[in-house]
């Protein structure tokens, strides 16, 4: 593994100061995750040090490009990539066990249409992705930070949404999902007020779960307990 592609080196997880939307709880990779990481990070990993990428060079083609922010253990991202081999996917996750788990899924399924950043999504947006490069951005089940005093830590904020907007092509989709009703209401308020976005549903209405968003084990468990899930699907208008 080269130093250039080694996320465990001196390169910080984020270059941004101030309030963060995540708490770095790395934990330990399993032996399988660690081996997959060692084998496959040089091929599938992307770094801040590479600077602004050209997705056509990264994937060797010019196809629909998706970005998932906070892919967790990577199961749903791997499911989407396997179901749509004609599309390309970039995943962002700061927790290395999740990175290792997705790399193992990539190996096991023989996926060639996935690349990974293991840094703060803010740095990916600001330093790594060209404007109008994305067809879809997905943020599924982000940390809800339920206490009111912690709402400033929530990832979905006006400023963040506007930075995402510039990375989407006109007509591109921003798809959010949460199982916290208060966060769903909060995100709906943010998105409804956001310049340059329009709801794919009637104003203030949530979307049915799109067929291409996999149902996670976590989500299934929540449904069994009677928890709701809210999808918000907006598109860039200008």
Coordinates of C-alpha atoms in Angstrom, one line a residue, residues 86-202:
X86 CA -24.4 0.8 -15.4
X87 CA -24.1 3.5 -12.7
X88 CA -21.1 4.6 -10.7
X89 CA -21.0 5.2 -6.9
X90 CA -18.7 7.1 -4.6
X91 CA -19.2 6.4 -0.9
X92 CA -18.0 8.5 2.0
X93 CA -17.5 7.1 5.5
X94 CA -15.1 8.2 8.3
X95 CA -15.3 5.0 10.4
X96 CA -12.7 2.5 9.2
X97 CA -14.6 -0.7 10.1
X98 CA -17.3 0.4 7.7
X99 CA -14.7 1.1 5.0
X100 CA -13.2 -2.3 5.5
X101 CA -16.6 -3.9 5.4
X102 CA -17.5 -2.2 2.1
X103 CA -14.2 -3.2 0.6
X104 CA -15.0 -6.8 1.5
X105 CA -18.4 -6.5 -0.1
X106 CA -16.7 -5.1 -3.2
X107 CA -14.3 -8.1 -3.4
X108 CA -17.0 -10.7 -2.6
X109 CA -19.4 -9.3 -5.3
X110 CA -16.8 -8.4 -7.9
X111 CA -17.9 -4.7 -8.0
X112 CA -16.0 -2.3 -10.2
X113 CA -18.3 0.7 -10.0
X114 CA -17.6 1.8 -6.4
X115 CA -14.9 4.2 -5.0
X116 CA -14.5 5.3 -1.4
X117 CA -13.4 8.3 0.6
X118 CA -12.6 7.8 4.3
X119 CA -12.7 11.5 5.2
X120 CA -15.2 14.2 6.2
X121 CA -17.8 14.6 3.6
X122 CA -17.3 18.4 3.8
X123 CA -13.7 17.9 2.5
X124 CA -15.0 15.6 -0.3
X125 CA -17.5 18.3 -1.4
X126 CA -15.1 21.3 -1.1
X127 CA -11.8 19.8 -2.2
X128 CA -12.5 16.7 -4.3
X129 CA -15.6 16.9 -6.5
X130 CA -16.1 19.2 -9.5
X131 CA -19.2 21.3 -9.8
X132 CA -22.2 19.7 -11.5
X133 CA -20.5 16.3 -11.5
X134 CA -23.1 14.3 -9.6
X135 CA -26.5 12.9 -10.7
X136 CA -27.6 12.0 -7.2
X137 CA -26.6 12.5 -3.6
X138 CA -27.9 10.2 -0.9
X139 CA -27.8 10.7 2.8
X140 CA -29.5 7.8 4.5
X141 CA -30.1 7.7 8.3
X142 CA -27.6 10.3 9.4
X143 CA -27.0 10.8 13.1
X144 CA -30.2 12.6 14.3
X145 CA -28.6 14.4 17.2
X146 CA -32.0 14.4 18.9
X147 CA -31.2 16.8 21.8
X148 CA -32.1 20.4 20.8
X149 CA -28.8 21.7 22.0
X150 CA -27.1 19.4 19.5
X151 CA -29.2 20.3 16.5
X152 CA -26.2 22.5 15.3
X153 CA -24.3 19.2 14.7
X154 CA -26.9 17.8 12.3
X155 CA -25.4 17.3 8.9
X156 CA -28.4 18.7 7.0
X157 CA -28.1 22.4 7.3
X158 CA -28.9 25.3 4.8
X159 CA -25.2 25.9 4.1
X160 CA -24.4 22.2 3.6
X161 CA -27.4 21.7 1.3
X162 CA -26.3 24.7 -0.9
X163 CA -22.8 23.3 -1.2
X164 CA -24.3 20.0 -2.3
X165 CA -26.5 21.8 -4.8
X166 CA -23.4 23.1 -6.7
X167 CA -22.1 19.5 -7.0
X168 CA -25.3 18.3 -8.5
X169 CA -26.1 18.8 -12.2
X170 CA -29.4 20.7 -12.8
X171 CA -32.1 18.1 -12.4
X172 CA -29.9 16.0 -10.1
X173 CA -31.5 14.4 -7.1
X174 CA -30.8 14.9 -3.4
X175 CA -32.3 11.9 -1.5
X176 CA -32.5 12.0 2.3
X177 CA -34.0 9.4 4.7
X178 CA -34.4 9.2 8.4
X179 CA -36.3 7.1 11.0
X180 CA -36.5 10.1 13.4
X181 CA -39.7 12.0 12.8
X182 CA -38.3 15.2 14.4
X183 CA -35.3 15.1 12.1
X184 CA -37.6 14.4 9.1
X185 CA -39.6 17.5 9.9
X186 CA -36.4 19.5 10.4
X187 CA -35.0 18.3 7.0
X188 CA -38.3 19.1 5.3
X189 CA -38.1 22.6 6.6
X190 CA -34.5 23.0 5.5
X191 CA -35.2 21.6 2.0
X192 CA -38.4 23.5 1.4
X193 CA -36.6 26.8 2.1
X194 CA -33.5 25.9 0.1
X195 CA -32.8 27.9 -2.9
X196 CA -32.5 25.9 -6.2
X197 CA -34.3 22.8 -5.0
X198 CA -37.8 21.5 -5.5
X199 CA -39.7 18.6 -4.0
X200 CA -40.5 15.7 -6.3
X201 CA -43.8 15.4 -4.3
X202 CA -46.3 18.1 -3.4

